[in-house]
Amino acid sequence: MRISSVPHAREWAQRRLPRAVFDVVEGGAEREVTERRNREAFDAVTWQQPVGVQAESIDTSIELLGQRLSAPMLTAPCGLAGAVHPDAEPGVFSAAAALGLGAVLSTTATRSLETVASAGAHPHAWFQCYFLGGRSGAEQLLERAGAAGYQTLVLTLDTPMPGIRYRDAGHGLTLPMNYRLGAMARLAPQVLRRPGWLARVARRPSTLSMGNGLHGVPGGGLDRLFDEVPTWADLAWIRERWSGPIVVKGLTRVADAQRALAEGADGIIISNHGGRQLDGQPATLRVLPQIVDEVAGRVPVLVDGGIRSGADVARALAFGASAVLIGRPYLYGLAIAGEAGARRVLDLLVSELTRTMQLLGTPDIEALRKVPVQFDVTSRFGIERQDDAQVTLGGAR
Ligand code: FNR
């Protein structure tokens, strides 16, 4: 497989997907400030490399909520994977399982949670719950997810309604999933320019359907995705209906981390939904250290947003994350070559993480988490802004 890096996979995926489909994956909310901030924060990280040390062997494995993962990575819950390739979520789960990584299934997946569970036979399968069809719908989902063998529940709290994604709006697509005929006709020219995608998707016409729609409800109740949304008050309610760990996703504030602990969450995921919800949120990496301090090891602290290499995974861990979630990168791989592509991207991230650990001389994740790391103090924004600063200085002289 010729994918050489995540940026390479991104370019390749862009060439394979109709523009509107690529934009559904790639887009952030509004002016995409948060989406950019997430990525730029990783550029501003400066290692203090200990030299003259060699780790004899590298062990990237971790223990997370009672499960052993081969590396501190899970695939993030991303709806609509079937829109990029018919291997869809089962392909992603199989890829993650083959590598010993965790995987989180979205409520808005294109395949049912039962199909995904049986396809991947995944030992570290988590389910992300939206209140599709209100609390009664959520009750059914929790029951189904438990019966299908998902071990951990992820409750996403940053989505009281979908963010405005200008790219989708420009293509005439609106959430939840309003693929209107008019919009479809408008997309025909870009779709026809991607015959490979069209052929793959046509082989599996249910590609864009929702796998977890409510049984017996017309349209699966998807128009009711935001009737009732989960709030802090629901944690106790869910606790009565879910026996495994509950992890809260979508926090960027210390106060919300405190609230999560007070409500008895078993873990938290620092996330701004990959910049797809409230634009203007801080980069997740920037808020990670203070939340890690606050939580002080009481529960695992995971983070996602903007991770585009194994070195980025290492950066997040050095800032105190217990593990990370990977979103868009595996969708790029999936778009290129289905399950094999997703697997290649995830495998690349693991080998890049291993290489970074070798460069740092850290034999295991515990050692990596102790390596001194800081944000570049000369520039809060990375190299481009350093150039700007020089220009300004030059002018002032
Ligand atoms: C998402 N994300 C998401 N999160 C969630 O809790 N439920 C969901 O259904 C979805 N759906 C979704 C679809 C697509 C196409 C994307 C790209 C993302 C957010 C996701 O779980 C994760 O937080 C971000 O993707 C992480 O950022 P990066 O790695 O994509 O930069």
Coordinates of C-alpha atoms and ligand atoms in Angstrom, one line a residue:
M1 CA 0.0 0.0 0.0
R2 CA 1.6 3.2 -1.2
I3 CA 0.1 5.6 1.4
S4 CA 3.2 7.3 2.8
S5 CA 1.7 9.7 5.4
V6 CA -1.6 11.1 6.5
P7 CA -1.2 14.3 4.4
H8 CA -0.5 12.0 1.4
A9 CA -3.7 10.0 2.2
R10 CA -5.7 13.2 2.5
E11 CA -4.6 14.4 -1.0
W12 CA -5.3 11.0 -2.4
A13 CA -8.7 10.8 -0.8
Q14 CA -9.5 14.2 -2.2
R15 CA -8.8 12.9 -5.7
R16 CA -11.0 9.9 -5.2
L17 CA -14.1 11.4 -3.7
P18 CA -16.7 13.8 -5.2
R19 CA -16.0 17.3 -3.8
A20 CA -19.2 17.3 -1.6
V21 CA -18.3 13.9 0.0
F22 CA -14.7 15.0 0.7
D23 CA -16.1 18.2 2.2
V24 CA -18.5 16.3 4.5
V25 CA -15.4 14.6 5.9
E26 CA -13.0 17.5 5.8
G27 CA -15.3 20.4 6.8
G28 CA -15.4 22.2 10.1
A29 CA -18.0 24.6 11.4
E30 CA -18.3 28.1 10.1
R31 CA -14.9 29.7 9.3
E32 CA -13.2 26.5 10.5
V33 CA -11.1 28.4 13.0
T34 CA -11.2 25.6 15.6
E35 CA -10.5 22.9 13.0
R36 CA -7.3 24.8 12.0
R37 CA -6.4 25.5 15.6
N38 CA -6.6 21.8 16.5
R39 CA -3.9 21.1 13.8
E40 CA -1.8 24.1 14.4
A41 CA -1.4 23.4 18.1
F42 CA 0.6 20.3 17.2
D43 CA 3.0 22.4 15.1
A44 CA 3.7 24.6 18.1
V45 CA 4.9 21.7 20.3
T46 CA 8.6 21.7 21.1
W47 CA 10.3 18.6 22.4
Q48 CA 13.2 18.8 24.8
Q49 CA 14.9 15.7 23.4
P50 CA 16.9 13.7 25.8
V51 CA 20.0 12.5 23.8
G52 CA 22.5 9.8 24.3
V53 CA 19.9 7.2 25.4
Q54 CA 18.7 4.2 23.5
A55 CA 15.5 2.3 24.3
E56 CA 16.3 -1.4 23.6
S57 CA 12.7 -2.2 22.7
I58 CA 9.6 -0.1 22.3
D59 CA 6.3 -1.1 23.9
T60 CA 3.4 1.1 22.8
S61 CA 0.7 -0.8 24.6
I62 CA -1.6 0.6 27.3
E63 CA -4.3 -0.6 29.7
L64 CA -7.5 1.5 29.2
L65 CA -10.7 0.9 31.2
G66 CA -9.9 -2.7 31.7
Q67 CA -8.7 -3.4 28.1
R68 CA -5.3 -3.8 26.7
L69 CA -4.6 -1.9 23.5
S70 CA -1.5 -2.4 21.4
A71 CA -1.1 1.4 21.1
P72 CA -3.0 4.3 22.8
M73 CA -5.3 4.9 19.9
L74 CA -9.0 4.4 19.0
T75 CA -10.8 5.2 15.9
A76 CA -13.2 8.1 16.7
P77 CA -16.9 7.8 16.2
C78 CA -17.6 9.3 12.7
G79 CA -21.0 9.0 11.1
L80 CA -21.3 8.4 7.4
A81 CA -18.2 6.2 6.8
G82 CA -20.2 4.4 4.1
A83 CA -20.3 7.6 2.0
V84 CA -16.6 7.3 1.4
H85 CA -16.4 3.5 0.8
P86 CA -18.8 0.6 1.0
D87 CA -16.5 -1.2 3.4
A88 CA -17.8 1.5 5.8
E89 CA -17.7 1.0 9.6
P90 CA -17.3 -2.8 9.5
G91 CA -14.1 -2.2 7.5
V92 CA -12.9 0.4 10.0
F93 CA -13.6 -1.9 13.0
S94 CA -11.8 -4.9 11.3
A95 CA -8.8 -2.7 10.5
A96 CA -8.6 -1.5 14.1
A97 CA -9.1 -5.0 15.5
A98 CA -6.4 -6.4 13.3
L99 CA -3.9 -3.9 14.8
G100 CA -5.2 -4.3 18.4
L101 CA -6.5 -0.7 18.5
G102 CA -9.8 0.4 20.0
A103 CA -12.7 1.6 17.9
V104 CA -15.8 3.7 18.7
L105 CA -19.0 3.4 16.6
S106 CA -21.2 6.4 16.1
T107 CA -24.9 6.3 16.4
T108 CA -25.1 7.8 13.0
A109 CA -23.0 5.0 11.4
T110 CA -24.1 3.8 8.0
R111 CA -24.2 0.1 9.2
S112 CA -26.1 -1.2 12.2
L113 CA -24.2 -1.7 15.4
E114 CA -25.0 -5.4 15.2
T115 CA -23.5 -5.7 11.7
V116 CA -20.4 -3.9 12.8
A117 CA -20.0 -6.0 16.0
S118 CA -20.3 -9.2 14.1
A119 CA -18.1 -8.2 11.2
G120 CA -15.1 -7.1 13.2
A121 CA -15.5 -9.3 16.3
H122 CA -13.7 -6.4 17.9
P123 CA -12.3 -7.0 21.4
H124 CA -12.2 -3.3 22.2
A125 CA -15.5 -2.0 20.8
W126 CA -17.1 1.2 22.2
F127 CA -20.4 2.7 21.2
Q128 CA -21.1 6.4 21.0
C129 CA -24.7 7.3 21.9
Y130 CA -26.9 10.1 20.7
F131 CA -30.5 10.2 21.9
L132 CA -31.9 9.2 18.5
G133 CA -35.6 9.1 19.0
G134 CA -35.3 10.8 22.4
R135 CA -34.8 8.9 25.7
S136 CA -37.0 6.0 24.6
G137 CA -34.9 5.6 21.5
A138 CA -31.7 5.9 23.5
E139 CA -33.0 3.2 25.8
Q140 CA -33.3 0.8 22.8
L141 CA -29.9 1.8 21.5
L142 CA -28.2 1.1 24.9
E143 CA -29.9 -2.3 25.1
R144 CA -28.9 -3.2 21.6
A145 CA -25.3 -2.0 22.1
G146 CA -25.0 -4.0 25.4
A147 CA -26.4 -7.1 23.7
A148 CA -24.1 -6.8 20.7
G149 CA -21.0 -6.8 23.1
Y150 CA -19.9 -3.1 23.1
Q151 CA -18.0 -2.6 26.3
T152 CA -17.8 1.1 26.8
L153 CA -20.4 3.8 26.2
V154 CA -19.3 7.2 24.9
L155 CA -21.7 10.1 25.6
T156 CA -21.1 13.0 23.3
L157 CA -22.2 16.2 24.9
D158 CA -21.1 19.0 22.5
T159 CA -23.9 18.5 20.0
P160 CA -27.2 20.0 21.2
M161 CA -27.7 20.6 17.4
P162 CA -25.5 20.3 14.4
G163 CA -22.9 23.0 13.8
I164 CA -23.2 25.1 10.7
R165 CA -20.8 23.7 8.1
Y166 CA -20.5 26.2 5.3
R167 CA -19.1 23.6 2.9
D168 CA -22.1 21.3 3.2
A169 CA -24.5 24.2 3.0
G170 CA -22.7 25.3 -0.2
H171 CA -23.4 21.8 -1.7
G172 CA -27.0 22.0 -0.6
L173 CA -26.6 19.3 2.1
T174 CA -28.1 19.9 5.5
L175 CA -28.0 17.9 8.7
P176 CA -29.5 15.7 9.8
M177 CA -29.1 13.9 6.6
N178 CA -31.3 15.8 4.3
Y179 CA -30.1 14.5 1.0
R180 CA -32.8 16.2 -1.1
L181 CA -33.3 15.4 -4.7
G182 CA -32.5 19.0 -5.8
A183 CA -29.2 18.8 -4.0
M184 CA -28.5 15.5 -5.6
A185 CA -29.1 16.8 -9.1
R186 CA -26.8 19.7 -8.3
L187 CA -24.0 17.3 -7.3
A188 CA -24.3 15.2 -10.5
P189 CA -21.4 16.9 -12.3
Q190 CA -18.9 16.3 -9.5
V191 CA -20.1 12.8 -8.9
L192 CA -19.7 12.0 -12.6
R193 CA -16.1 13.2 -12.4
R194 CA -15.5 10.4 -9.9
P195 CA -16.7 7.3 -11.7
G196 CA -14.7 5.0 -9.4
W197 CA -16.5 6.3 -6.4
L198 CA -19.8 6.0 -8.2
A199 CA -19.2 2.4 -9.1
R200 CA -18.2 1.4 -5.6
V201 CA -21.1 3.1 -4.0
A202 CA -23.6 1.8 -6.6
R203 CA -22.5 -1.7 -5.7
R204 CA -23.9 -1.0 -2.3
P205 CA -26.9 1.2 -2.7
S206 CA -27.6 1.4 1.1
T207 CA -24.3 3.2 1.4
L208 CA -25.8 6.4 2.6
S209 CA -28.4 4.9 4.9
M210 CA -28.4 5.0 8.6
G211 CA -27.6 1.6 10.2
N212 CA -29.0 2.4 13.7
G213 CA -32.4 3.9 12.9
L214 CA -35.1 2.9 15.2
H215 CA -36.9 -0.3 14.5
G216 CA -40.4 0.2 13.3
V217 CA -40.2 4.0 13.1
P218 CA -40.5 5.5 9.6
G219 CA -37.1 6.7 8.4
G220 CA -35.6 5.2 11.5
G221 CA -36.5 8.3 13.5
L222 CA -33.5 10.2 12.1
D223 CA -35.4 13.4 11.8
R224 CA -35.7 13.1 15.6
L225 CA -31.9 13.1 16.2
F226 CA -32.1 16.4 18.1
D227 CA -35.5 16.2 19.7
E228 CA -33.9 15.4 23.0
V229 CA -30.1 15.6 23.5
P230 CA -28.1 14.2 26.3
T231 CA -27.2 16.5 29.2
W232 CA -25.3 16.1 32.5
A233 CA -28.6 15.2 34.1
D234 CA -28.8 12.0 32.0
L235 CA -25.6 10.4 33.3
A236 CA -27.4 8.9 36.3
W237 CA -30.3 7.8 33.9
I238 CA -27.8 6.1 31.6
R239 CA -25.9 4.5 34.6
E240 CA -29.1 2.6 35.4
R241 CA -29.2 1.2 31.8
W242 CA -25.5 0.6 31.1
S243 CA -23.3 -1.6 33.2
G244 CA -20.0 -0.9 31.5
P245 CA -17.8 2.3 31.7
I246 CA -19.3 5.6 30.6
V247 CA -17.0 8.1 28.9
V248 CA -18.0 11.7 28.3
K249 CA -16.9 13.2 25.0
G250 CA -16.8 16.9 23.9
L251 CA -15.2 18.8 26.8
T252 CA -12.7 21.6 26.5
R253 CA -13.1 23.3 30.0
V254 CA -11.7 22.4 33.4
A255 CA -15.2 23.2 34.9
D256 CA -16.8 20.5 32.6
A257 CA -14.1 18.0 33.6
Q258 CA -14.9 18.7 37.2
R259 CA -18.6 18.2 36.4
A260 CA -17.8 14.9 34.6
L261 CA -16.0 13.6 37.7
A262 CA -18.8 14.8 40.0
E263 CA -21.4 13.0 37.9
G264 CA -19.3 9.7 38.0
A265 CA -18.0 9.5 34.5
D266 CA -15.4 6.8 34.1
G267 CA -13.4 8.7 31.6
I268 CA -13.4 11.9 29.6
I269 CA -12.6 12.8 26.0
I270 CA -11.4 16.3 25.4
S271 CA -12.8 17.1 22.1
N272 CA -14.4 19.9 20.1
H273 CA -15.8 17.4 17.6
G274 CA -12.9 18.0 15.2
G275 CA -13.9 21.7 14.9
R276 CA -17.3 20.7 13.5
Q277 CA -19.6 22.1 16.2
L278 CA -19.0 25.5 17.9
D279 CA -16.4 27.4 15.9
G280 CA -14.0 29.5 18.1
Q281 CA -13.4 26.7 20.6
P282 CA -9.8 26.4 21.7
A283 CA -7.5 23.7 20.3
T284 CA -7.9 20.5 22.3
L285 CA -4.2 20.1 22.7
R286 CA -4.0 23.6 24.3
V287 CA -6.5 22.8 27.0
L288 CA -5.3 19.2 27.6
P289 CA -2.5 19.9 30.2
Q290 CA -4.7 21.9 32.6
I291 CA -7.5 19.3 32.4
V292 CA -5.0 16.5 33.0
D293 CA -3.8 18.4 36.1
E294 CA -7.3 18.8 37.4
V295 CA -8.3 15.2 36.9
A296 CA -5.0 14.1 38.5
G297 CA -5.2 10.5 37.4
R298 CA -8.7 9.8 38.8
V299 CA -10.1 8.7 35.4
P300 CA -8.4 8.4 31.9
V301 CA -8.3 11.6 29.9
L302 CA -8.5 11.0 26.2
V303 CA -8.1 13.7 23.5
D304 CA -8.9 14.1 19.8
G305 CA -8.8 16.7 17.1
G306 CA -6.0 17.5 14.6
I307 CA -3.9 14.4 15.1
R308 CA -2.2 13.8 11.7
S309 CA 0.8 11.7 12.6
G310 CA 2.2 9.2 15.1
A311 CA 4.4 12.1 16.3
D312 CA 1.2 14.0 17.1
V313 CA 0.0 11.0 19.1
A314 CA 3.3 11.2 21.0
R315 CA 2.9 14.9 21.6
A316 CA -0.6 14.4 23.1
L317 CA 0.6 11.7 25.4
A318 CA 3.6 13.8 26.5
F319 CA 1.1 16.5 27.5
G320 CA -0.6 13.9 29.7
A321 CA -3.3 12.2 27.5
S322 CA -4.1 8.6 28.4
A323 CA -4.9 7.8 24.8
V324 CA -6.1 9.6 21.6
L325 CA -8.9 9.2 19.1
I326 CA -8.2 9.4 15.4
G327 CA -11.0 10.9 13.2
R328 CA -10.4 12.1 9.6
P329 CA -7.2 10.2 8.9
Y330 CA -8.8 6.8 8.9
L331 CA -11.6 8.1 6.7
Y332 CA -9.0 9.2 4.1
G333 CA -7.6 5.7 4.2
L334 CA -11.0 4.2 3.9
A335 CA -11.8 6.4 0.9
I336 CA -8.7 5.3 -0.9
A337 CA -8.8 1.5 -0.4
G338 CA -11.6 0.6 2.0
E339 CA -10.6 -1.6 5.0
A340 CA -7.0 -2.0 3.7
G341 CA -6.6 1.8 3.4
A342 CA -7.9 2.5 6.9
R343 CA -5.6 -0.2 8.2
R344 CA -2.6 1.2 6.4
V345 CA -3.3 4.7 7.8
L346 CA -3.7 3.3 11.4
D347 CA -0.6 1.2 11.0
L348 CA 1.4 4.2 9.8
L349 CA 0.4 6.1 12.9
V350 CA 1.6 3.3 15.1
S351 CA 4.9 3.0 13.3
E352 CA 5.4 6.8 13.5
L353 CA 4.6 6.7 17.2
T354 CA 7.2 3.9 17.6
R355 CA 9.8 5.9 15.7
T356 CA 9.2 9.0 17.8
M357 CA 9.5 7.0 21.0
Q358 CA 12.8 5.6 19.6
L359 CA 14.0 9.2 18.9
L360 CA 13.1 10.2 22.4
G361 CA 14.6 7.1 24.0
T362 CA 11.4 6.1 25.8
P363 CA 10.8 2.4 26.0
D364 CA 7.1 2.6 26.9
I365 CA 4.1 4.9 27.1
E366 CA 4.6 5.7 30.8
A367 CA 8.1 7.0 30.0
L368 CA 6.8 8.9 27.0
R369 CA 4.3 10.7 29.2
K370 CA 7.2 12.0 31.3
V371 CA 9.2 13.6 28.5
P372 CA 9.5 17.3 28.9
V373 CA 7.5 19.1 26.3
Q374 CA 6.2 22.6 25.9
F375 CA 4.4 25.0 23.5
D376 CA 6.8 27.1 21.5
V377 CA 6.9 30.4 23.4
T378 CA 8.3 32.5 20.6
S379 CA 5.2 31.9 18.6
R380 CA 1.8 30.8 19.7
F381 CA 0.8 30.0 16.1
G382 CA 3.8 28.2 14.5
I383 CA 6.2 29.0 11.7
E384 CA 3.9 31.2 9.5
R385 CA 3.3 33.7 12.3
Q386 CA 7.0 33.7 13.2
D387 CA 7.6 35.0 9.7
D388 CA 4.9 37.6 10.2
A389 CA 6.6 38.7 13.4
Q390 CA 9.9 39.2 11.6
V391 CA 8.2 41.3 9.0
T392 CA 6.6 43.5 11.6
L393 CA 9.9 43.8 13.5
G394 CA 11.7 44.7 10.3
G395 CA 9.1 47.4 9.6
A396 CA 9.5 48.9 13.1
R397 CA 13.2 49.2 12.8
Ligands
FNR1 C1 -17.3 13.2 13.4 N1 -17.3 13.3 14.8 C2 -18.4 12.7 15.5 N2 -18.3 12.7 16.9 C3 -19.3 12.0 17.5 O1 -19.3 12.0 18.8 N3 -20.4 11.5 16.9 C4 -20.5 11.5 15.5 O2 -21.4 10.9 14.9 C5 -19.4 12.1 14.8 N4 -19.5 12.1 13.4 C6 -18.4 12.6 12.7 C7 -18.4 12.5 11.3 C8 -17.3 13.0 10.6 C9 -17.3 12.8 9.1 C10 -16.2 13.5 11.3 C11 -14.9 13.9 10.5 C12 -16.2 13.6 12.7 C13 -16.2 13.8 15.5 C14 -15.1 12.7 15.8 O3 -15.5 11.7 16.7 C15 -13.8 13.3 16.4 O4 -14.1 14.1 17.5 C16 -13.0 14.2 15.4 O5 -13.1 13.7 14.1 C17 -11.6 14.3 15.8 O6 -10.9 15.2 15.0 P1 -10.0 14.8 13.7 O7 -9.1 13.7 14.1 O8 -11.0 14.5 12.6 O9 -9.3 16.1 13.5

